[in-house]
C-alpha atoms as one frame of an Amber mdcrd trajectory, in Angstrom:
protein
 -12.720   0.134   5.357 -11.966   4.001   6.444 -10.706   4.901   9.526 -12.634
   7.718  11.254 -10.265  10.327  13.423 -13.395  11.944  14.964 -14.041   8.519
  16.544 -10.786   6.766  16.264 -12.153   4.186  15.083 -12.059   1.745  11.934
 -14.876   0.707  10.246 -15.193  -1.455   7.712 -17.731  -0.164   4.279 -17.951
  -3.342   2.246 -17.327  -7.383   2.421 -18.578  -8.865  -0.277 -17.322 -11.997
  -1.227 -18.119 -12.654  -5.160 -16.098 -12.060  -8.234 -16.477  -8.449  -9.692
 -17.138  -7.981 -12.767 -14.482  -6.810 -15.470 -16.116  -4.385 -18.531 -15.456
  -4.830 -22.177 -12.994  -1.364 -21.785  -9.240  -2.151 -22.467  -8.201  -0.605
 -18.834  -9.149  -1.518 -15.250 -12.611  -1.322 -14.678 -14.265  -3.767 -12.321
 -17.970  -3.444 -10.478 -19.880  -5.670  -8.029 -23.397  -4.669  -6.312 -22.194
  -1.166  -4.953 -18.314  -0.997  -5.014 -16.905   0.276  -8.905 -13.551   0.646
  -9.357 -11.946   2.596 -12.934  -8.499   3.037 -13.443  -7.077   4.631 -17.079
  -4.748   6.126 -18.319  -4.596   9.191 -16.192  -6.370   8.406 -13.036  -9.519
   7.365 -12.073 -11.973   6.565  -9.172 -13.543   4.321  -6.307 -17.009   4.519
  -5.662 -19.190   2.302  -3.219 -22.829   3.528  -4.072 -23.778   6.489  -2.444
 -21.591   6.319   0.485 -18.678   7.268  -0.968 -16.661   8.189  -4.115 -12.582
   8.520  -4.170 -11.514  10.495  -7.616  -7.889  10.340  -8.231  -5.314  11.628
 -10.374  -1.638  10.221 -11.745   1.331  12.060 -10.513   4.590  10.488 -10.421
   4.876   6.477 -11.646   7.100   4.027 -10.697   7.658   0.818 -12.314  10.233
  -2.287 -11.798  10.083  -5.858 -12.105  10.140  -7.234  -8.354  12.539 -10.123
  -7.382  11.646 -13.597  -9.275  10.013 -11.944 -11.899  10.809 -11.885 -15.788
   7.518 -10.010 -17.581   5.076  -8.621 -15.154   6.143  -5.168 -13.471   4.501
  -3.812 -10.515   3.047  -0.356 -11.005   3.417   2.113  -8.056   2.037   5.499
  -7.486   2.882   7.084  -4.017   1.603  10.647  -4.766  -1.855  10.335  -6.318
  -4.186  13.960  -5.892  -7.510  12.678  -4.208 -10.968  14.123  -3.817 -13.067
  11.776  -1.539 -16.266  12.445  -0.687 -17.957  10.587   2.098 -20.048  11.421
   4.889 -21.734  14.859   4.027 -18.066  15.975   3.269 -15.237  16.025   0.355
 -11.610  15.893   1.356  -8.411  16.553  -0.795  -5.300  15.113   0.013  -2.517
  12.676  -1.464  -3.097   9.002  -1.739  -0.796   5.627  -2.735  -1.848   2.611
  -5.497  -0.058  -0.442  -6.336  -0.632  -2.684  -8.706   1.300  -5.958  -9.463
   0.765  -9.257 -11.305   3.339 -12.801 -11.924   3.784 -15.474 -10.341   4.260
 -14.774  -6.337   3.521 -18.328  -5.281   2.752 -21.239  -3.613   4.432 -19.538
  -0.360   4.950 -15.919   0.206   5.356 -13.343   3.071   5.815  -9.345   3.184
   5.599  -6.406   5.417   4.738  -3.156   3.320   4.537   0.295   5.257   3.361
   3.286   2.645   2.860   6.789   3.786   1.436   9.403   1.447   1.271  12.905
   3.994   4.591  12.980   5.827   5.878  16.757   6.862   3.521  17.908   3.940
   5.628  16.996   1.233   7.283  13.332   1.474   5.813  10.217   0.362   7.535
   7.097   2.158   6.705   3.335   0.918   8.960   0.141   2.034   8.291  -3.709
   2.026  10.559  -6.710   3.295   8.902  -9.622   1.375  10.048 -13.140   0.232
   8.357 -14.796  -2.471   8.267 -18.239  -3.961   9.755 -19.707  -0.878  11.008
 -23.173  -2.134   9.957 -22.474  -5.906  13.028 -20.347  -6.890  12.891 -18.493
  -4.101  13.296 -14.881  -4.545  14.326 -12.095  -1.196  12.245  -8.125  -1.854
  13.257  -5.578  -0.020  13.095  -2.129  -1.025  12.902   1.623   0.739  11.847
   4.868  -1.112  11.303   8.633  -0.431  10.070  10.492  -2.703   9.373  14.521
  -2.409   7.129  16.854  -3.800   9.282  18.071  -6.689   9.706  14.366  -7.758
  13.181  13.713  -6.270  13.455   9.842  -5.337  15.802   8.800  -2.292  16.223
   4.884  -2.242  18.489   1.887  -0.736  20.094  -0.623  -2.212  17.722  -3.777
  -1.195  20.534  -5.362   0.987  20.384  -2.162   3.090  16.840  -2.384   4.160
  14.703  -4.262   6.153  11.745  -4.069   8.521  10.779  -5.378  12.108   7.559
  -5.706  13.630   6.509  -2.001  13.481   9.841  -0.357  12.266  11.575  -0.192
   8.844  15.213   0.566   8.319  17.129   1.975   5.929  20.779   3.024   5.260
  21.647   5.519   2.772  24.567   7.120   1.885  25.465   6.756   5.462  22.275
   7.696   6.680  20.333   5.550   8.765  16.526   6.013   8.081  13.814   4.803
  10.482  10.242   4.468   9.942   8.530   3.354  12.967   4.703   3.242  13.069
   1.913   3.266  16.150  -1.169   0.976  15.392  -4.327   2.845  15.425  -6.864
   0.263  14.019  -6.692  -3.184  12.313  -8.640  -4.620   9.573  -8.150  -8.598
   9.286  -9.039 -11.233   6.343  -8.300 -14.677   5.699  -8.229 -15.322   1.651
  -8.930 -18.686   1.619  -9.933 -20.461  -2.106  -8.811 -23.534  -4.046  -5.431
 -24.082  -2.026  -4.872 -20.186  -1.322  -4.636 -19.953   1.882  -3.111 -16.448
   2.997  -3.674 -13.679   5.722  -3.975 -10.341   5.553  -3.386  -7.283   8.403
  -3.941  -4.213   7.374  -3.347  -1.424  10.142  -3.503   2.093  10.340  -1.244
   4.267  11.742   0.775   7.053  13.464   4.148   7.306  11.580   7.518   8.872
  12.693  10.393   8.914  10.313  13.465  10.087  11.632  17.565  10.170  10.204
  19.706  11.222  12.367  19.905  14.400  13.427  17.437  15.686  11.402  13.851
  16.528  12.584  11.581  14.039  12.418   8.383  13.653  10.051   5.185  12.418
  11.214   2.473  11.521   9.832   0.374   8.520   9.230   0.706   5.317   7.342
  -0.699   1.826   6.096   1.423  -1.261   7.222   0.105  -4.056   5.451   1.082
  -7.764   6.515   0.244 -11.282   4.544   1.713 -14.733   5.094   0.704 -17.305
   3.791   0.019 -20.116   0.569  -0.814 -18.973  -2.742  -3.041 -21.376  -4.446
């Protein structure tokens, strides 16, 4: 789905609901009827046919292993250099991946909020998650700010939380908050075997303020999922 400013409205590009295809390459690299997806080392791209094509390029990567894991480390890049073209027109500006693998299951829940454009040069992600509720359960919560020359402002995950459109954050005294205006809302239900989870994606209007200092704004993903893991 893409959100469109010029008609503030989201619309949704593909739903298709069969297993894509992995090649023979040792890297990401996945297809189905129109939507192709290749990440390597270095970047890569998202293309869905003709409609659309999203190159991108690594910058800074950050990689941890997330509470209740012991071998699989999440990948995240907050301030990937796009080029999408779509609609007649190609766009540059900064985009966000994350990648992440293990053992999450059978009950989980999260609130993520990710902003790659705020005040030009910061690049804001957060979650509040708890995974493997009753299976060795295991509390998530982390808050990062990252810059354009690479400098990476974080809490300690006791010191950060989120609400239902606000995340907090204390740091070195400071008190961050992120709080975001819904502008559109993209819903799914994964249901399969006993998975049974769903997803709210939501774009938005983003103000991050600490206080005294002048506020950034920009706009932001908050992604939502509750649910079993099958």
């Amino acid at each position: 789905w893409i959100f469109d400013h010029a008609t503030e409205k989201l619309v949704e590009l593909e739903n298709y609901n069969e297993r894509l295809k992995q090649s023979e390459g040792s890297h990401l690299e996945v297809s189905g009827p129109r939507l192709q997806i290749l990440d390597g080392p270095g970047g890569g791209h998202v293309s869905l046919g003709k409609d659309m094509k999203v190159e991108f390029k690594n910058k800074n990567v950050f990689s941890w292993l997330p509470a209740g894991q012991s071998t699989d480390a999440v990948i995240h890049r907050p301030d990937l250099e796009l080029s999408m073209t779509y609609g007649g027109r190609t766009r540059l500006g900064r985009g966000y991946s994350k990648r992440y693998f293990g053992h999450y299951g059978p009950h989980w829940g999260y609130r993520f909020i990710q902003s790659s454009w705020l005040g030009g040069d910061k690049f804001l992600w957060t979650a509040d998650a708890t995974f493997r509720l009753g299976d060795g359960e295991a509390k998530y919560n982390y808050f990062k700010l990252l810059d354009s020359n690479g400098q990476l402002t974080q809490a300690d995950s006791r010191d950060t939380y989120q609400q239902d459109s606000e995340a907090f954050a204390t740091i070195d005294g400071k008190r961050f908050v992120a709080s975001i205006t819904p502008l559109g809302e993209w819903l799914h239900d994964y249901k399969a075997g006993e998975t049974n989870s769903r997803m709210q994606l939501r774009y938005c209007k983003l103000r991050l303020s600490c206080g005294d200092d002048a506020p950034l704004e920009g706009y932001a993903l908050n992604e939502r999922c509750f649910g079993v893991l099958g």
